XYZ file of C-alpha atoms in Angstrom:
402
model
C 30.620 -1.055 -8.694
C 29.175 -3.225 -11.433
C 26.196 -5.529 -11.152
C 27.228 -9.144 -11.645
C 23.980 -10.956 -10.908
C 20.275 -10.404 -10.407
C 17.918 -13.185 -9.434
C 14.173 -13.402 -8.920
C 12.863 -15.309 -5.896
C 9.224 -16.400 -5.686
C 8.035 -17.714 -2.343
C 4.770 -18.315 -0.488
C 5.147 -18.245 3.318
C 1.366 -17.953 3.726
C 0.948 -15.762 0.634
C 2.946 -15.167 -2.542
C 5.855 -12.725 -2.746
C 8.266 -11.877 -5.542
C 11.679 -10.487 -4.609
C 14.593 -9.299 -6.735
C 18.098 -9.669 -5.328
C 20.957 -7.785 -7.000
C 24.636 -8.641 -6.406
C 27.611 -6.419 -7.256
C 31.202 -7.339 -8.111
C 32.177 -6.310 -4.578
C 29.700 -8.781 -3.080
C 27.253 -6.112 -1.912
C 23.622 -7.199 -2.244
C 20.349 -5.328 -2.399
C 16.723 -6.487 -2.357
C 13.552 -5.095 -3.905
C 9.912 -6.140 -3.589
C 8.219 -7.100 -6.882
C 4.900 -8.452 -5.594
C 1.683 -7.727 -7.518
C -1.217 -9.405 -5.737
C -2.817 -12.107 -7.873
C -0.430 -11.381 -10.784
C 2.871 -12.269 -9.140
C 4.187 -14.482 -11.934
C 3.559 -11.783 -14.547
C 6.092 -9.545 -12.784
C 8.494 -12.448 -12.214
C 8.433 -13.202 -15.947
C 8.870 -9.516 -16.862
C 11.930 -9.370 -14.633
C 13.413 -12.688 -15.768
C 12.771 -12.187 -19.470
C 13.133 -8.435 -19.989
C 14.946 -6.751 -17.092
C 17.500 -9.090 -15.510
C 19.356 -9.599 -18.837
C 19.896 -5.808 -18.982
C 21.402 -5.416 -15.523
C 24.685 -7.348 -15.726
C 27.583 -4.935 -16.101
C 25.604 -1.815 -15.199
C 26.961 0.562 -12.571
C 24.873 -0.077 -9.446
C 25.468 3.466 -8.202
C 23.616 5.047 -11.156
C 20.120 4.708 -9.716
C 18.464 7.552 -11.630
C 20.040 6.541 -14.935
C 18.905 2.924 -14.453
C 15.380 4.071 -13.621
C 15.164 6.156 -16.798
C 16.726 3.350 -18.835
C 14.071 0.859 -17.726
C 11.184 3.351 -18.012
C 11.943 5.355 -21.151
C 13.913 2.615 -22.802
C 11.049 0.115 -22.737
C 8.785 2.291 -24.943
C 5.722 0.596 -23.350
C 5.500 2.757 -20.244
C 3.676 2.592 -16.943
C 1.167 -0.087 -15.956
C 1.336 -2.232 -12.826
C 3.592 -5.002 -14.177
C 6.227 -2.693 -15.676
C 6.296 -0.272 -12.748
C 6.447 -3.055 -10.162
C 9.440 -4.566 -11.976
C 11.173 -1.167 -12.152
C 10.415 -0.644 -8.466
C 12.185 -3.874 -7.549
C 15.361 -2.799 -9.333
C 15.225 0.730 -7.947
C 14.652 -0.402 -4.362
C 17.470 -2.939 -4.540
C 19.869 -0.279 -5.851
C 18.966 2.094 -3.009
C 19.634 -0.779 -0.596
C 23.074 -1.243 -2.155
C 23.849 2.482 -2.107
C 22.994 2.695 1.584
C 25.216 -0.269 2.389
C 28.143 1.194 0.446
C 27.666 4.566 2.164
C 27.336 2.901 5.556
C 24.022 4.709 6.165
C 20.320 3.851 6.351
C 18.648 4.974 3.149
C 16.668 7.753 4.840
C 19.947 9.552 5.550
C 20.610 9.620 1.807
C 17.127 11.115 1.303
C 17.839 14.084 3.578
C 17.590 12.590 7.051
C 14.718 12.469 9.524
C 11.733 14.787 9.329
C 10.099 13.099 12.372
C 10.918 10.731 15.200
C 8.588 7.904 14.195
C 6.153 6.842 11.471
C 2.516 6.907 12.630
C 0.753 3.751 11.483
C -2.818 2.527 11.436
C -4.113 -0.989 11.987
C -7.187 -2.817 10.711
C -10.107 -3.400 13.073
C -12.531 -5.709 11.280
C -15.323 -8.027 12.343
C -18.619 -9.426 11.135
C -20.698 -7.158 13.397
C -20.427 -3.920 15.333
C -19.833 -5.524 18.725
C -16.977 -7.516 17.222
C -15.388 -4.465 15.659
C -15.576 -2.584 18.959
C -13.545 -5.400 20.499
C -11.015 -5.101 17.682
C -10.706 -1.324 18.016
C -10.093 -1.840 21.736
C -7.418 -4.426 20.890
C -5.521 -2.025 18.601
C -5.937 0.828 21.035
C -4.425 -1.406 23.697
C -1.424 -2.017 21.424
C -0.842 1.724 21.294
C -2.254 2.486 17.854
C -3.297 6.094 17.389
C -5.216 5.370 14.174
C -7.462 2.455 13.191
C -9.255 1.523 9.983
C -12.759 0.221 10.722
C -14.522 -2.355 8.497
C -17.537 -4.515 9.380
C -19.808 -6.976 7.727
C -22.961 -5.535 6.165
C -26.296 -7.024 7.325
C -27.818 -9.114 4.556
C -24.527 -9.765 2.731
C -22.679 -13.046 3.114
C -19.231 -11.441 2.943
C -17.722 -7.981 2.822
C -14.357 -6.575 1.758
C -11.997 -6.029 4.678
C -13.528 -8.676 6.934
C -11.574 -11.923 7.053
C -11.272 -15.062 9.106
C -7.927 -14.017 10.605
C -8.225 -10.454 11.865
C -4.495 -9.893 12.335
C -3.423 -11.408 8.993
C -6.274 -10.665 6.590
C -5.483 -11.846 3.044
C -8.200 -11.481 0.367
C -6.414 -13.496 -2.362
C -7.853 -16.803 -1.251
C -8.305 -19.157 -4.217
C -6.726 -20.187 -7.530
C -10.014 -19.290 -9.245
C -11.499 -16.051 -7.898
C -14.232 -16.410 -5.313
C -17.342 -14.334 -6.002
C -18.842 -11.865 -3.530
C -22.276 -10.221 -3.603
C -22.605 -6.494 -3.001
C -25.384 -4.000 -2.190
C -24.484 -0.314 -2.102
C -27.785 0.662 -0.483
C -27.319 -1.781 2.418
C -23.748 -0.528 2.842
C -24.653 3.177 2.893
C -27.336 2.567 5.495
C -25.035 0.538 7.739
C -21.664 2.327 7.825
C -22.742 5.507 9.698
C -24.259 3.393 12.485
C -20.913 1.627 12.900
C -18.928 4.840 13.311
C -21.506 6.293 15.678
C -20.943 3.322 17.994
C -17.150 3.525 17.666
C -17.090 7.227 18.550
C -19.443 6.687 21.482
C -17.160 3.963 22.795
C -13.717 5.481 22.151
C -14.238 9.246 22.114
C -12.814 11.911 19.800
C -9.048 11.360 20.049
C -8.610 8.072 18.168
C -8.121 8.621 14.443
C -10.631 6.575 12.415
C -10.447 5.553 8.761
C -12.650 3.580 6.384
C -12.120 1.942 2.976
C -14.942 2.047 0.403
C -12.703 0.083 -2.006
C -13.717 1.820 -5.257
C -17.329 0.624 -4.989
C -19.329 3.855 -5.102
C -20.413 6.393 -7.692
C -19.373 10.008 -6.996
C -22.786 10.990 -5.628
C -22.913 7.862 -3.447
C -19.451 8.695 -2.137
C -20.589 12.254 -1.445
C -23.535 10.893 0.532
C -21.263 8.597 2.534
C -18.797 11.386 3.291
C -21.588 13.686 4.394
C -23.154 11.050 6.648
C -19.774 10.404 8.316
C -18.914 14.041 9.014
C -20.219 13.926 12.623
C -17.672 11.169 13.373
C -14.585 13.112 12.212
C -12.868 10.493 10.047
C -9.232 10.993 9.081
C -10.176 9.734 5.635
C -12.467 7.724 3.392
C -10.263 5.564 1.199
C -10.861 4.907 -2.516
C -14.497 6.053 -2.590
C -14.816 5.709 -6.396
C -12.785 3.876 -9.068
C -9.479 5.658 -9.558
C -10.054 6.030 -13.310
C -12.937 8.430 -12.656
C -10.837 11.324 -11.437
C -13.290 14.062 -12.392
C -15.768 12.420 -10.020
C -13.698 13.637 -7.091
C -14.810 17.194 -7.878
C -18.407 16.205 -7.117
C -17.356 14.517 -3.875
C -15.525 17.679 -2.807
C -18.636 19.777 -3.435
C -20.729 17.761 -0.981
C -18.528 16.719 1.941
C -15.625 17.859 4.067
C -14.657 14.312 5.034
C -11.053 13.889 3.800
C -10.354 11.517 0.913
C -7.434 9.140 0.345
C -6.677 7.375 -2.935
C -3.863 5.782 -4.889
C -2.956 2.242 -3.881
C -3.471 1.146 -7.509
C -1.562 4.124 -8.950
C 1.663 3.413 -10.829
C 3.017 6.872 -11.662
C 2.749 10.574 -10.947
C 0.577 10.859 -14.053
C -2.112 8.754 -12.370
C -2.558 11.308 -9.611
C -1.461 14.605 -11.217
C -5.003 15.979 -11.657
C -6.138 14.874 -8.203
C -3.156 16.555 -6.571
C -3.099 19.768 -8.584
C -6.825 20.386 -8.149
C -6.601 19.396 -4.456
C -9.353 16.842 -4.933
C -7.787 14.440 -2.422
C -6.046 14.829 0.910
C -3.806 11.741 0.986
C -1.933 9.837 -1.759
C -1.670 6.115 -1.026
C 0.809 5.041 -3.735
C 3.473 2.526 -2.704
C 7.151 1.896 -3.269
C 6.490 -1.443 -4.971
C 3.727 -0.387 -7.379
C 4.810 3.180 -8.150
C 8.280 2.666 -9.546
C 10.330 2.391 -6.375
C 11.770 4.923 -3.964
C 12.918 7.183 -6.806
C 9.519 7.674 -8.392
C 7.402 7.571 -5.230
C 9.549 10.407 -3.877
C 8.608 12.387 -7.019
C 4.919 11.775 -6.356
C 5.205 12.863 -2.732
C 7.238 15.938 -3.652
C 4.576 16.958 -6.170
C 1.874 16.349 -3.558
C 3.716 18.500 -1.027
C 3.395 21.515 -3.334
C -0.399 21.210 -3.041
C -0.769 20.372 0.672
C -1.527 16.723 -0.051
C 0.002 14.204 2.367
C 1.215 10.641 2.013
C -0.811 7.679 3.232
C 0.949 4.711 1.689
C -0.734 1.361 1.230
C 0.718 -1.326 3.490
C -1.320 -4.506 3.153
C 0.076 -8.010 3.624
C 0.746 -8.413 -0.113
C 3.554 -5.860 0.253
C 6.471 -7.803 1.664
C 8.694 -6.678 4.560
C 11.114 -5.513 1.849
C 8.532 -2.967 0.699
C 7.669 -1.960 4.259
C 11.332 -1.417 5.079
C 11.701 0.803 2.008
C 8.458 2.681 2.721
C 9.614 3.552 6.229
C 12.872 4.999 4.920
C 10.813 7.334 2.743
C 8.108 8.003 5.357
C 10.593 9.192 7.965
C 12.240 11.638 5.562
C 9.518 13.396 3.563
C 8.021 16.658 4.868
C 4.402 15.847 3.967
C 3.986 12.464 5.644
C 0.435 11.624 6.736
C -0.036 7.979 7.760
C 1.362 4.550 6.936
C -0.862 1.481 6.710
C 0.569 -1.401 8.724
C -0.790 -4.910 8.419
C 1.463 -7.266 10.315
C 3.013 -10.190 8.470
C 2.847 -13.767 9.668
C 5.760 -15.260 11.645
C 6.611 -17.389 8.584
C 6.877 -14.274 6.411
C 8.981 -12.465 8.986
C 11.342 -15.446 9.102
C 11.778 -15.461 5.310
C 12.360 -11.686 5.314
C 14.487 -10.870 8.394
C 14.313 -7.151 9.128
C 15.144 -4.623 11.821
C 12.344 -2.068 11.538
C 10.211 -2.158 14.677
C 6.825 -1.134 16.083
C 6.509 0.759 19.346
C 3.618 2.738 20.804
C 1.751 3.548 17.607
C 4.879 4.210 15.527
C 7.044 2.176 13.198
C 10.737 2.978 13.304
C 12.902 2.347 10.230
C 16.035 0.262 10.462
C 19.239 2.029 11.517
C 21.382 -0.461 9.607
C 23.080 0.577 6.357
C 20.692 0.231 3.423
C 17.090 -0.821 4.016
C 17.715 -3.165 6.933
C 15.926 -6.140 5.381
C 16.941 -9.264 3.455
C 15.510 -12.494 2.089
C 16.551 -15.858 3.485
C 16.623 -17.764 0.209
C 16.947 -21.165 1.867
C 13.808 -20.557 3.937
C 12.058 -19.053 0.919
C 12.648 -22.249 -1.072
C 10.622 -24.182 1.513
C 7.475 -22.249 0.526
C 6.683 -22.846 -3.170
C 4.357 -20.614 -5.164
C 0.647 -21.269 -4.694
C -1.889 -19.831 -7.183
C -4.168 -17.310 -5.454
C -6.322 -14.567 -6.951
C -8.359 -11.688 -5.592
C -12.157 -12.067 -5.515
C -14.674 -10.865 -8.092
C -17.650 -8.793 -6.976
C -21.250 -8.903 -8.257
C -24.352 -6.906 -7.450
C -27.381 -8.713 -6.104
C -28.776 -9.092 -9.644
C -25.531 -10.702 -10.839
C -23.897 -7.717 -12.542
C -20.091 -7.654 -12.223
C -19.115 -4.737 -9.981
C -15.902 -3.210 -8.649
C -14.318 -5.430 -6.017
């Protein structure tokens, strides 16, 4: 079953996506997500110039061998561009293998470990009253877990709070917009938000919050400690991921669980955090961590240390990535949560899929393969549009983590 063609499709049905489609000599096709938010064309070029020319004639059934060939054979290993490109190939090959076997991919990964994939939605608003309305909205849709983000008094804008609450997309301009940040204002405000949410919705709803890499370890420890009365499921990305030793200090000062990893590209990025049990959830994704093959390795390693999955699932991960993530989520023993930001109707039309949401759970497709495709004719109607993520500055003008 030789590969005869691989083509890269770039489309922008509301935001930019990069997709790899692989075709075999038998006419079987597979798709893989290759989207890297704000750097989409870098991955498209890597695929077109360095990966696609290597695929013609390869045996599509040799997924592991192809993964090693693209990883070890490139010499320049890891990094978001390389690993996103490898992920696209790997995911597409798993899609093909499932179709040839006549089974959804999760059956090839060992079958179900649960009946459904628990997901969390994003409740965000400029003020506390607004966010209470949003939490009520998601609760009404059946969500069992909700991430809570609000504007911070005195700041013009805040990460996680957008104009469209259902389809929040931070990459909003060809030249990055600039935000202003104050850690002290933030630390004073966040506990008051969660106090109100708990008073309104009680103890059963699982609550999460994203600090988005903006704190120092001691600031993160203070935040975790102040949120302990409100029983959060996790604080996400409290400090920059490069500062892994800082998680030891956080652990010393708070029992609030910690989630990290949406910017991780390999098991080496999270090895220390897992082995020292410095985090509770790993948020790496199929598209940015080398595909189903390598993300399964990360989750297997995490399982040995009682660390659970909590994969990233923002709108810059296409339905192709979500379909693949669900196949993995349903099968692994140490699943925790899956982020679920709904895509726009235009995106869903470009990427027809058969995974579904019901009562707080996503259910993976039962079709052979991943159960997702790209409508290339529709995709062509949405040309690429330059869009970058914002840049963050402190109140005195210093560039800070966004």
